[in-house]
Short mmCIF file of C-alpha atoms in Angstrom, two decimals:
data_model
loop_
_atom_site.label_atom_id
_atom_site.label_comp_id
_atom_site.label_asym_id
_atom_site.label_seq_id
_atom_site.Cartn_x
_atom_site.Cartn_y
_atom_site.Cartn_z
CA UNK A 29 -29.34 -20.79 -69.11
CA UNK A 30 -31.17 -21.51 -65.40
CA UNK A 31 -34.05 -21.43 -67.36
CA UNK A 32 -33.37 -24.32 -69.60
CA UNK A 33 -31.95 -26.31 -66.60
CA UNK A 34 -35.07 -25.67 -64.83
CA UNK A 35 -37.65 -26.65 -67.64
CA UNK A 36 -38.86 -30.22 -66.99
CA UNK A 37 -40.47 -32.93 -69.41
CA UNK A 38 -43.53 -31.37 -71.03
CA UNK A 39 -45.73 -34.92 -70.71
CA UNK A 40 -44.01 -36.20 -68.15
CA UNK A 41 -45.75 -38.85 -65.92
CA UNK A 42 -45.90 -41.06 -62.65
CA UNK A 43 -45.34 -44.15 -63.17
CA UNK A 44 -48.44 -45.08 -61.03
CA UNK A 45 -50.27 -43.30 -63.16
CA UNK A 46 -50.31 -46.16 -65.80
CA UNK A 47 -51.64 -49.32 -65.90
CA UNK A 48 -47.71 -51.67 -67.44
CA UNK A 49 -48.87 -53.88 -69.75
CA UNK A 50 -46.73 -57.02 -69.63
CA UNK A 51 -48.50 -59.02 -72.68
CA UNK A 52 -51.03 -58.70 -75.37
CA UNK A 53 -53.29 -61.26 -76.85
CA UNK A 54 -55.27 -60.63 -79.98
CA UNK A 55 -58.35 -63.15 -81.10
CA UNK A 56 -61.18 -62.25 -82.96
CA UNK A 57 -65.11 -62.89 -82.94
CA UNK A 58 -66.63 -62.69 -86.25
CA UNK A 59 -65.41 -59.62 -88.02
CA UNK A 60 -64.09 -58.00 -84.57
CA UNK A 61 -60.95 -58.23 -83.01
CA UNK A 62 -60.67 -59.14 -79.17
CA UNK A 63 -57.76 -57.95 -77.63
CA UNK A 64 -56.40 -58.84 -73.75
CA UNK A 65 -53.43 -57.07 -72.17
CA UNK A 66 -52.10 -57.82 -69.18
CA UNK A 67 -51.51 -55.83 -66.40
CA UNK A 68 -48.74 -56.40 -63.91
CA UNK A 69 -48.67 -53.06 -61.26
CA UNK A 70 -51.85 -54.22 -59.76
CA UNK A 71 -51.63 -53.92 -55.90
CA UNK A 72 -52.67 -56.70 -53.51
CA UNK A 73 -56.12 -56.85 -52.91
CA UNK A 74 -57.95 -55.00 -56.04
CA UNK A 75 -59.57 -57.22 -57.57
CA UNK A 76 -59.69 -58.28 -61.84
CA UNK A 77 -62.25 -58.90 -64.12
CA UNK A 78 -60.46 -62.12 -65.11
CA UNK A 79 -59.24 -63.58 -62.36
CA UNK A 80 -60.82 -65.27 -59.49
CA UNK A 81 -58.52 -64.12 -56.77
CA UNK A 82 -58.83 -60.88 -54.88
CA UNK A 83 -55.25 -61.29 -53.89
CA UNK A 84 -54.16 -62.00 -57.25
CA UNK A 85 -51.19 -59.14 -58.27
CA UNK A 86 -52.03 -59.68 -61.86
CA UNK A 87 -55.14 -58.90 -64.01
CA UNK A 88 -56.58 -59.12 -68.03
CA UNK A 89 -59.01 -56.59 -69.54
CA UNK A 90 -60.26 -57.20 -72.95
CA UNK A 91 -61.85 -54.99 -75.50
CA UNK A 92 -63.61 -55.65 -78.99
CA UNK A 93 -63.11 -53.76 -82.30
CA UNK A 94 -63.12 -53.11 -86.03
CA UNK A 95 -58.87 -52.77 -85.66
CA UNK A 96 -56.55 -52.84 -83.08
CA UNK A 97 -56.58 -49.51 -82.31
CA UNK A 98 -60.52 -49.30 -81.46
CA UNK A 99 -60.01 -52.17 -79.19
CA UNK A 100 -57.26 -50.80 -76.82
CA UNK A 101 -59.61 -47.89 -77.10
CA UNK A 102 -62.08 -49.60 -75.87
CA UNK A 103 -60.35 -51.20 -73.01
CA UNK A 104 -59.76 -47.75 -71.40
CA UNK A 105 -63.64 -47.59 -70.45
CA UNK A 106 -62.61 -50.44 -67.92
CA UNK A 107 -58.91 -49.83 -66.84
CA UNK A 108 -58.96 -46.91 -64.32
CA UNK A 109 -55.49 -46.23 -65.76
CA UNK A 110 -53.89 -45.61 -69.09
CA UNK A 111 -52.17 -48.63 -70.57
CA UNK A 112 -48.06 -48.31 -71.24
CA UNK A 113 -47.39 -50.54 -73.56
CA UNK A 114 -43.55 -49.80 -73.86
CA UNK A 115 -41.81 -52.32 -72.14
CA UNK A 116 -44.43 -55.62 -72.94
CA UNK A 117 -42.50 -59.25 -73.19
CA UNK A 118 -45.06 -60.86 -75.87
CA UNK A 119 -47.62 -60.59 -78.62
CA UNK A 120 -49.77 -63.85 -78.57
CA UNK A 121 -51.86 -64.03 -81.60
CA UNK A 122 -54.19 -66.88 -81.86
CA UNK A 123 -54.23 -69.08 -84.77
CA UNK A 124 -58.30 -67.94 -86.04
CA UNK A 125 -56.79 -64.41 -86.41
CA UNK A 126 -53.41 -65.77 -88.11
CA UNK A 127 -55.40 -67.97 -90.52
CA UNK A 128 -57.10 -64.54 -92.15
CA UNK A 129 -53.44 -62.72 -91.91
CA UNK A 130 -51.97 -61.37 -89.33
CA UNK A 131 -50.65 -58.17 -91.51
CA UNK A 132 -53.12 -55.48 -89.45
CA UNK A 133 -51.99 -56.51 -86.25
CA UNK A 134 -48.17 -55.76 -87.36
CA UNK A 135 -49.15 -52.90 -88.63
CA UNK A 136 -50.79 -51.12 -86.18
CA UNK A 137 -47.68 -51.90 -83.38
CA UNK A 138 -44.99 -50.85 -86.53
CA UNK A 139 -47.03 -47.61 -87.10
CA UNK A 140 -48.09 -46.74 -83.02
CA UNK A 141 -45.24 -44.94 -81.82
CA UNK A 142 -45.49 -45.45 -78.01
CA UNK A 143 -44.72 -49.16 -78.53
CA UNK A 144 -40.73 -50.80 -78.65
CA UNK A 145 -40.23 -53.29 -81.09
CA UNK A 146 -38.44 -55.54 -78.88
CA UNK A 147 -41.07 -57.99 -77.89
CA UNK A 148 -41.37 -61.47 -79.24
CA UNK A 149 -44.34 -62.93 -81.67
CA UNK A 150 -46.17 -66.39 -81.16
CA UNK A 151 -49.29 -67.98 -82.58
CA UNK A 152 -51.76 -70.13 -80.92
CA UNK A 153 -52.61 -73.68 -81.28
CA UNK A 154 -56.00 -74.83 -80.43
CA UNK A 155 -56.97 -72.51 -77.83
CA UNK A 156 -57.65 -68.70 -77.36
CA UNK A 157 -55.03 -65.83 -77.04
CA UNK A 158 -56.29 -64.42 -74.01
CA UNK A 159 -56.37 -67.46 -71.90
CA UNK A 160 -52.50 -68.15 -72.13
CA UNK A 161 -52.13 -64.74 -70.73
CA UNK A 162 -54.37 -66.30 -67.45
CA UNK A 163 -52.60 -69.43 -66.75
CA UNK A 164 -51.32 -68.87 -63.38
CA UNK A 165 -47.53 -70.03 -62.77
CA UNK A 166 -45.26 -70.13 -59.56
CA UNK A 167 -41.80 -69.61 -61.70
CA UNK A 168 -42.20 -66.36 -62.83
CA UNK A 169 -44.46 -63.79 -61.29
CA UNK A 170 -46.23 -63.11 -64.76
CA UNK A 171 -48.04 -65.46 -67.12
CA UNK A 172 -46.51 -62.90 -70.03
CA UNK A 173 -43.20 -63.44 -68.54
CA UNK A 174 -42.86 -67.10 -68.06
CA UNK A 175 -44.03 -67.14 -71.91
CA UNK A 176 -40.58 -65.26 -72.76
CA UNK A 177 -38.31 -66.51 -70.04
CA UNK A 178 -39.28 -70.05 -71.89
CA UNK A 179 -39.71 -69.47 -75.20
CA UNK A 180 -35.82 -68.19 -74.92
CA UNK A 181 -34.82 -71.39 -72.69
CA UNK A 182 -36.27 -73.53 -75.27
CA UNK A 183 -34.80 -71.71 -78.58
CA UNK A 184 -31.52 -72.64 -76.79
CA UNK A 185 -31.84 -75.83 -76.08
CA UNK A 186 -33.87 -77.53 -78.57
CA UNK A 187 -34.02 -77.24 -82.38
CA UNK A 188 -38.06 -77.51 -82.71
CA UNK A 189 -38.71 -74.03 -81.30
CA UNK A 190 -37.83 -70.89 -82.07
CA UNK A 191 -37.65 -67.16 -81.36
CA UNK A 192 -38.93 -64.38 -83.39
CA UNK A 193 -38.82 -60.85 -82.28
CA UNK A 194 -41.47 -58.42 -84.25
CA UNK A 195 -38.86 -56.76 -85.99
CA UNK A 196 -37.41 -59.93 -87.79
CA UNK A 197 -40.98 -61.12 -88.73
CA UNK A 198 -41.63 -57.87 -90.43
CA UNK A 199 -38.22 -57.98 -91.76
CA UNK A 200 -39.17 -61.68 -93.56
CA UNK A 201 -42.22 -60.10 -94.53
CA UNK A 202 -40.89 -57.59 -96.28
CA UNK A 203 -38.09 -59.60 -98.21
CA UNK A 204 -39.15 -61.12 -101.06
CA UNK A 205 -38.62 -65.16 -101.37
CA UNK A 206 -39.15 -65.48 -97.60
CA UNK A 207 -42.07 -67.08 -95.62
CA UNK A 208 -42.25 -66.67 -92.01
CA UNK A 209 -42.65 -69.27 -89.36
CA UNK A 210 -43.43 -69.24 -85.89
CA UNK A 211 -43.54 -71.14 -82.70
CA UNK A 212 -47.09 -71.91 -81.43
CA UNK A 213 -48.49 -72.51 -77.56
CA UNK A 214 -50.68 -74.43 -76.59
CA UNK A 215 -52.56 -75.13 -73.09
CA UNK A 216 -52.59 -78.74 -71.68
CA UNK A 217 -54.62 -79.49 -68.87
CA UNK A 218 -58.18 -77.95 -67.04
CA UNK A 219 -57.41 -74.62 -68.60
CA UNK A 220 -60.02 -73.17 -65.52
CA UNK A 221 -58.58 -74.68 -63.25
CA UNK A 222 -55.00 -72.62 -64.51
CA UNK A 223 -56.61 -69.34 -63.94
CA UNK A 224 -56.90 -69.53 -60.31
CA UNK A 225 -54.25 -69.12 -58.08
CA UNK A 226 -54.46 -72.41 -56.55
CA UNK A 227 -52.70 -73.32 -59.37
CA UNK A 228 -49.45 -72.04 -57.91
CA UNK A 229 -49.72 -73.73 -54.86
CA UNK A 230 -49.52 -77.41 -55.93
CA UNK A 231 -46.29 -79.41 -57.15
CA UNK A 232 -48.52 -80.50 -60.51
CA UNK A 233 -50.54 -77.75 -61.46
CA UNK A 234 -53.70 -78.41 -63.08
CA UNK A 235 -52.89 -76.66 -66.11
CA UNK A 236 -49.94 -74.80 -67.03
CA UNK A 237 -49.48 -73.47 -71.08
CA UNK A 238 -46.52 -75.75 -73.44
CA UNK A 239 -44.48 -74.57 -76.36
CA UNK A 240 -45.68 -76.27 -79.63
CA UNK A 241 -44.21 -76.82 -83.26
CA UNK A 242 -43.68 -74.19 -85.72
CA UNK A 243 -46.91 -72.48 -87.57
CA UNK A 244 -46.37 -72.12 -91.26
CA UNK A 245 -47.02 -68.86 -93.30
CA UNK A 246 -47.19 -68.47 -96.60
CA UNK A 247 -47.44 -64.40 -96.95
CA UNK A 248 -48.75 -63.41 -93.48
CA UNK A 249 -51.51 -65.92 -93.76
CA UNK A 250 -51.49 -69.04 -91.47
CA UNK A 251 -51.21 -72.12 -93.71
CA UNK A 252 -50.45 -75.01 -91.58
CA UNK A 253 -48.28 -76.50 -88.83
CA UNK A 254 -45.37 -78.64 -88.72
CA UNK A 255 -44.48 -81.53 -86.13
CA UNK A 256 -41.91 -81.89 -84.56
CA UNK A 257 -39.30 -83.24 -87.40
CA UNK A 258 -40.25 -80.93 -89.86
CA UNK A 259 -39.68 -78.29 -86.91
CA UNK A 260 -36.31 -79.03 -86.78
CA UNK A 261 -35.46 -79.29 -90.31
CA UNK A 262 -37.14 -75.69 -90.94
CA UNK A 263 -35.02 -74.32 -88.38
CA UNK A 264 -31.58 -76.27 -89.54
CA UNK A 265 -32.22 -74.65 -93.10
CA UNK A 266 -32.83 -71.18 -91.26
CA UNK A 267 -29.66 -71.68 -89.20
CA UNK A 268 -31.78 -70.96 -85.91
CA UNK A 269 -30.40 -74.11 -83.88
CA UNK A 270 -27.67 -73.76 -81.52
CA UNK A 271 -28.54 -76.33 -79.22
CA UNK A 272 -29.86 -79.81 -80.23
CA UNK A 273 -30.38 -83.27 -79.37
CA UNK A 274 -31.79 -86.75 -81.69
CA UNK A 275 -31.62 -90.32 -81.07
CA UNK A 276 -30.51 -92.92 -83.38
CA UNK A 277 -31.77 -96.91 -82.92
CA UNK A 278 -29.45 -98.97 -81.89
CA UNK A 279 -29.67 -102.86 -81.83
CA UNK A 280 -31.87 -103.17 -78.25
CA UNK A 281 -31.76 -99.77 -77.35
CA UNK A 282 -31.04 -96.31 -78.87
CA UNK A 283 -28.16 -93.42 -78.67
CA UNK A 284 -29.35 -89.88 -78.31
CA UNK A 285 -26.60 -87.37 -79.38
CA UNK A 286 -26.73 -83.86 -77.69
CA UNK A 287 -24.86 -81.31 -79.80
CA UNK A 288 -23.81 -77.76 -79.20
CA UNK A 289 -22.64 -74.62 -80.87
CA UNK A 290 -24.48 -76.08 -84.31
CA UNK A 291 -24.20 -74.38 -86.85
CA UNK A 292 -25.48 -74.81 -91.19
CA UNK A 293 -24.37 -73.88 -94.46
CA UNK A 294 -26.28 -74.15 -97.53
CA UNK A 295 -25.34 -73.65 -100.56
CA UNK A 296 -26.86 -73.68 -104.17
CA UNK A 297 -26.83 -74.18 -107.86
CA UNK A 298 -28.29 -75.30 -111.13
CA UNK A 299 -26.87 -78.17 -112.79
CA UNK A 300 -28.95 -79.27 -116.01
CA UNK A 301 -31.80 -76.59 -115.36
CA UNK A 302 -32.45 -78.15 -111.70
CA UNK A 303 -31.74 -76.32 -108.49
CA UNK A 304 -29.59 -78.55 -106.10
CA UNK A 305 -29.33 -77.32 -102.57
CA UNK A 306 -26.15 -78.81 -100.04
CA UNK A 307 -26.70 -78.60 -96.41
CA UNK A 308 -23.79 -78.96 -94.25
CA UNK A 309 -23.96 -78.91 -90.32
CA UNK A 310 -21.08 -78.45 -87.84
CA UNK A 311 -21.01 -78.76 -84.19
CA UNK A 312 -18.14 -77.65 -82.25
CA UNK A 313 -19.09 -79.58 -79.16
CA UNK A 314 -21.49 -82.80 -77.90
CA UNK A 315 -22.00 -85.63 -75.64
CA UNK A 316 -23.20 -89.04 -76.23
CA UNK A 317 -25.87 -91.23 -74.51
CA UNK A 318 -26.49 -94.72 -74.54
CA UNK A 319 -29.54 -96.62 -73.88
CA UNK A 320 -29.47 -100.36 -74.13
CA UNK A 321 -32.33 -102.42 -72.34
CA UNK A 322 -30.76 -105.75 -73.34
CA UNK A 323 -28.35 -105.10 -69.91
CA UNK A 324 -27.32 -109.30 -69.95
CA UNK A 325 -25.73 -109.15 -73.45
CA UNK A 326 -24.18 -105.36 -73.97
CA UNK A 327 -23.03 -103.14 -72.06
CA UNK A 328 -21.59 -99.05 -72.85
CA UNK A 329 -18.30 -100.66 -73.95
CA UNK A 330 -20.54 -102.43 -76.87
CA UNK A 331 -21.18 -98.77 -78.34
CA UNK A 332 -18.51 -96.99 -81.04
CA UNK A 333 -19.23 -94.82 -83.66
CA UNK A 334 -17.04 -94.88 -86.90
CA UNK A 335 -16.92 -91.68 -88.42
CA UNK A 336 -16.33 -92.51 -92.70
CA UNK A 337 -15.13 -90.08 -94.83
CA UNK A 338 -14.45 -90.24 -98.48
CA UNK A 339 -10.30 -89.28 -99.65
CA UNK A 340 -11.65 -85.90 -101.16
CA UNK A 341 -13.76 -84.73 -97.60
CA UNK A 342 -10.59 -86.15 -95.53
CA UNK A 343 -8.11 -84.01 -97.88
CA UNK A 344 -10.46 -80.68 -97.46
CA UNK A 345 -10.94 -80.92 -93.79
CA UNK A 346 -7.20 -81.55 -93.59
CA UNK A 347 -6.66 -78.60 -95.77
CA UNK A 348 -6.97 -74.53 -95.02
CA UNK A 349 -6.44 -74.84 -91.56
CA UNK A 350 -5.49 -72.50 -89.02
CA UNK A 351 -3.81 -72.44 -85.52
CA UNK A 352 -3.87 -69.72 -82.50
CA UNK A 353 -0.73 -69.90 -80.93
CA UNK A 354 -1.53 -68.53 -78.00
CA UNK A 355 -4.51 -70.99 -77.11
CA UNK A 356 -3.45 -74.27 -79.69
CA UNK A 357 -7.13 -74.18 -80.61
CA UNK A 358 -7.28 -75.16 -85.09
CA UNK A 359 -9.35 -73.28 -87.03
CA UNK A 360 -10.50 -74.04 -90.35
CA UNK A 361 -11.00 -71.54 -92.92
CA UNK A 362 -14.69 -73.44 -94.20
CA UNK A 363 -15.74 -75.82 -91.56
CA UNK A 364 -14.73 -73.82 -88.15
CA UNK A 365 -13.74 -70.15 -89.56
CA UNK A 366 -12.52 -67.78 -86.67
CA UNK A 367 -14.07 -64.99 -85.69
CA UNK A 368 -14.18 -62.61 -88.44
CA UNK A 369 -14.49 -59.38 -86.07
CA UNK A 370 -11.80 -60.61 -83.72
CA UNK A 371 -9.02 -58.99 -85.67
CA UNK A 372 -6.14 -59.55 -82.77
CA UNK A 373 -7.24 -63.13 -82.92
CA UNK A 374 -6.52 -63.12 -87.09
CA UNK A 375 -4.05 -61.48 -86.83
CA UNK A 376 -2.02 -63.89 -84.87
CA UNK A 377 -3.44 -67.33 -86.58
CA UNK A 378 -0.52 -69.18 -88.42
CA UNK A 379 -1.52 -70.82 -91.49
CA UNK A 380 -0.81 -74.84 -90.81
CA UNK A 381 1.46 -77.05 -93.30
CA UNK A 382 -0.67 -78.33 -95.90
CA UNK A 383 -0.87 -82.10 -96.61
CA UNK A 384 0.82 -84.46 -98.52
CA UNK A 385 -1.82 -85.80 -100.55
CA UNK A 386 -0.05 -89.15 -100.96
CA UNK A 387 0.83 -89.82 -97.71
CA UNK A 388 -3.18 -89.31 -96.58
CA UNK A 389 -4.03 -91.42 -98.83
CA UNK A 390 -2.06 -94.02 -97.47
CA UNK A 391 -3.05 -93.26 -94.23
CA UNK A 392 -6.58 -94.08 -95.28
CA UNK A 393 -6.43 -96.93 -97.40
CA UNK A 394 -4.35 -98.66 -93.65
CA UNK A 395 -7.72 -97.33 -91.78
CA UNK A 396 -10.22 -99.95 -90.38
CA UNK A 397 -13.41 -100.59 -91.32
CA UNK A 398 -16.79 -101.84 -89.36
CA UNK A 399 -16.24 -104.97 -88.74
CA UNK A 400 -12.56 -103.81 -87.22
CA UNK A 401 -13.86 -101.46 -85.19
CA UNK A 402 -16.94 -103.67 -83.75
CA UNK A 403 -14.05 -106.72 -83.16
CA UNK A 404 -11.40 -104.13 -81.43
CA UNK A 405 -14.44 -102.75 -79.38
CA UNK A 406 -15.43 -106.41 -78.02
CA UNK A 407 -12.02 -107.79 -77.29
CA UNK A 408 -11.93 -103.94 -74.80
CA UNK A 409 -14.87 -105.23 -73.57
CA UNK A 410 -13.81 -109.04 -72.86
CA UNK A 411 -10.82 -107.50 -70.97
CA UNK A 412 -12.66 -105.07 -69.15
CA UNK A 413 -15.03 -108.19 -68.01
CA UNK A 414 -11.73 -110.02 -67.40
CA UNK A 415 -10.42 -107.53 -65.09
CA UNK A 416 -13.54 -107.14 -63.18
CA UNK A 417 -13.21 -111.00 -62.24
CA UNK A 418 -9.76 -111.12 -61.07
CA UNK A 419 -10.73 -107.41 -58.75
CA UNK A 420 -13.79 -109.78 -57.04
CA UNK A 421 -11.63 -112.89 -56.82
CA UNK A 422 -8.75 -110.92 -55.28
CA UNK A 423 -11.27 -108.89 -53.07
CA UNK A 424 -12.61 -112.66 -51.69
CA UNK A 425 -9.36 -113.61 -51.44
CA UNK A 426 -7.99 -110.85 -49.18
CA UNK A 427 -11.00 -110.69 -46.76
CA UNK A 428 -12.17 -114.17 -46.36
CA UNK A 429 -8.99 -116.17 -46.93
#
C-alpha cells in the first residue's frame, strides 16, 4: 500500500518545460500547409522570431508541411521547448486553406489525443492566419485571447456573429442535411504596424483585427460569404441569436429596436408537394430608440408602435397559458414555455381560465386602429407642449413679477 501512495506520474512534467500554446493558425503555400502557434510563457526579454520587440511576452513560430502533423513537427527545430497544446483558446484557419476543405485540419486535432476539444473555430477573410495571431492589443494580454474574449462578447450581443466550438462543427459535419457556417476575421488597418508593440501604447492603434460576416460551407469546402443581413437571417434560422438589435425608417429619422432573450421556432410541411417553412421569433425583453433629425416638427412623443394581430393569433396567445404563483410571472405553453427541467417550478404553475371566445372578439372589433392611435398620440403630445408653456410662464411669473 506505501508503495502505491508513493508511485508518482510516469510522464509527468514541469510546466516550464513546455512552450503553452494559446492559438493556432493554419494557411497554406502551394501544396504545403503553414502553421503558426502562439506562445504565451515567454519571459521578458527573449526575444521572437515574429515580433519586433525584445520585451514582447508573446511570440509565433511557424512551420511548413505535407499535413498538420509534419508542420508542428517541424516547428520543434525552432521552439527550444515542446509545444502543449491542451488548453489553446482558437483555431484560425484562413480562407485559401478553407476554400480546398478544411476536413484534414479537423481531423488531425479530432484524432491527436493531447489536444481538448474545447477551443473555438474561425475562418479568415482577406488576410493570412498567422498575422491575426500578431496583432498586438492592450485589452487582453494575448492576441489568441482577445480573439475569444470577443468573438463570445459579440455572439451575445449581436445576431451577425457567431460561435462555433470544434466539437459542434464536426458534429454538423457529420449530420447529414447540415452545412456549416462560420464567423470570419478580418484585419483593418497597417497590419505592420499591429505587430509591434507600439501598438498598445496609443488610444487608436494602427491596426487592431475585426469580426466579419459568416463564411459559407457547403461540405467542409468554403463556398462563399454572407453580409451582414444574410448573417443574421442564417443565424435566426439556426436559433444562435440571443441578443439583437435592427432599425426600422421612420418618417425623418429611424427606430432601432434592441431585443433580448430571442429566441425561433420553425416549423415545416408539405402542402401540394411544396415544402413551406414558418419562422416564429419571441423576445422576452427589449428597449426602443428613437432617432428623428426633423427636431422642429416631432418629437419622442410623435413615436407609437401598434402591435396588429389577427382574432385567431389574439385567441392562441390568450390561450394555454400558465401562471407561477409564487412570482405572478405567465407562461405560455407555445410562445414562452417554462423551464422544462425546473420541475418545482411545473409543478407549482396553475393552468389560467381560458377565454371566452366571444367576448375577445368583441374586445377586438372596439380596438383602434392607425389613424386612432397616431390622433391619441398627438393630442398627448399637444398637452405635453401645453403644459410645458404654462411651467415657463409660471416660472417668469414667480421670479420676475
Amino acid at each position: 500500500m506505501l508503495v502505491i501512495m508513493l508511485s508518482g506520474c510516469w510522464n509527468y512534467k514541469e510546466l516550464n518545460e513546455y512552450s503553452i500554446v494559446t492559438g493556432i493558425a493554419i494557411d497554406k503555400n502551394n501544396d504545403e500547409y503553414k502553421v503558426s502557434t502562439l506562445i504565451s510563457n515567454v519571459p521578458k526579454g527573449n526575444s521572437g522570431s515574429d515580433n519586433s520587440s525584445s520585451n514582447s511576452e508573446i511570440v509565433v513560430y511557424e512551420g511548413k508541411g505535407k499535413s498538420i502533423s509534419q508542420a508542428l513537427k517541424d516547428i520543434g527545430l525552432v521552439s527550444p521547448k515542446e509545444l502543449y497544446l491542451n488548453s489553446f483558446y482558437i483555431l484560425v484557419i484562413s480562407d485559401d486553406v478553407a476554400k480546398d476543405g478544411i476536413i484534414d485540419v479537423l481531423d488531425f486535432f479530432l484524432k491527436y489525443s493531447s489536444s481538448r476539444n474545447n477551443f473555438n473555430v474561425i475562418i479568415t477573410k482577406g488576410c493570412k492566419a498567422k498575422d491575426t495571431l500578431k496583432i498586438m492589443t492592450s485589452i487582453t494580454n494575448f492576441p489568441s485571447q482577445s480573439i475569444a474574449d470577443n468573438l463570445k462578447t459579440t455572439t451575445e450581443l449581436q445576431g451577425a456573429v457567431k460561435t462555433t466550438s470544434f466539437d459542434d462543427l464536426i458534429k454538423i459535419l457529420i449530420e447529414d442535411g447540415m452545412e456549416p457556417t462560420i464567423s470570419t476575421i478580418t484585419i483593418v488597418g497597417d497590419q505592420n504596424e499591429g505587430f509591434t508593440r507600439e501598438n498598445l501604447e496609443t488610444s487608436e492603434p494602427k491596426a487592431y483585427v475585426k469580426l466579419d460576416n459568416l463564411a459559407i460551407f457547403k461540405g467542409d469546402k468554403l463556398i462563399d460569404f454572407a453580409n451582414h443581413d444574410e448573417s443574421i437571417g442564417i443565424n435566426i434560422i439556426s436559433n444562435d441569436v440571443n441578443e439583437m438589435y435592427f432599425s426600422i425608417d421612420y418618417k425623418d429619422g429611424f427606430v432601432i429596436v434592441d431585443t433580448t432573450s430571442f429566441k425561433s421556432k420553425i416549423k415545416s410541411n408539405i402542402k401540394n408537394d411544396k415544402p413551406y417553412i414558418n419562422i416564429s421569433n419571441t423576445s422576452k425583453e427589449g428597449e426602443i430608440y428613437l432617432n428623428n433629425n426633423n427636431t422642429n416638427k416631432k418629437s419622442f412623443f410623435n413615436c407609437y408602435i401598434l402591435l396588429e394581430l389577427s382574432e385567431e393569433e389574439t385567441l392562441k396567445r390568450m390561450s394555454n397559458r400558465l401562471k407561477d404563483p409564487n412570482t405572478g410571472i405567465i407562461y405560455h405553453k407555445e410562445y414562452s414555455p417554462p423551464n422544462p427541467t425546473d420541475k418545482k417550478l411545473n409543478e407549482r404553475l396553475i393552468a389560467l381560465t381560458e377565454p371566452n371566445e366571444e367576448k375577445i372578439k368583441d374586445l377586438i372589433s372596439e380596438g383602434i386602429n392607425a389613424k386612432e392611435a397616431e390622433k391619441i398620440i398627438n393630442n398627448r403630445a399637444l398637452w405635453h407642449r401645453f403644459n410645458m408653456i404654462f411651467i415657463i410662464f409660471l416660472f417668469y411669473f414667480i421670479f420676475f413679477i
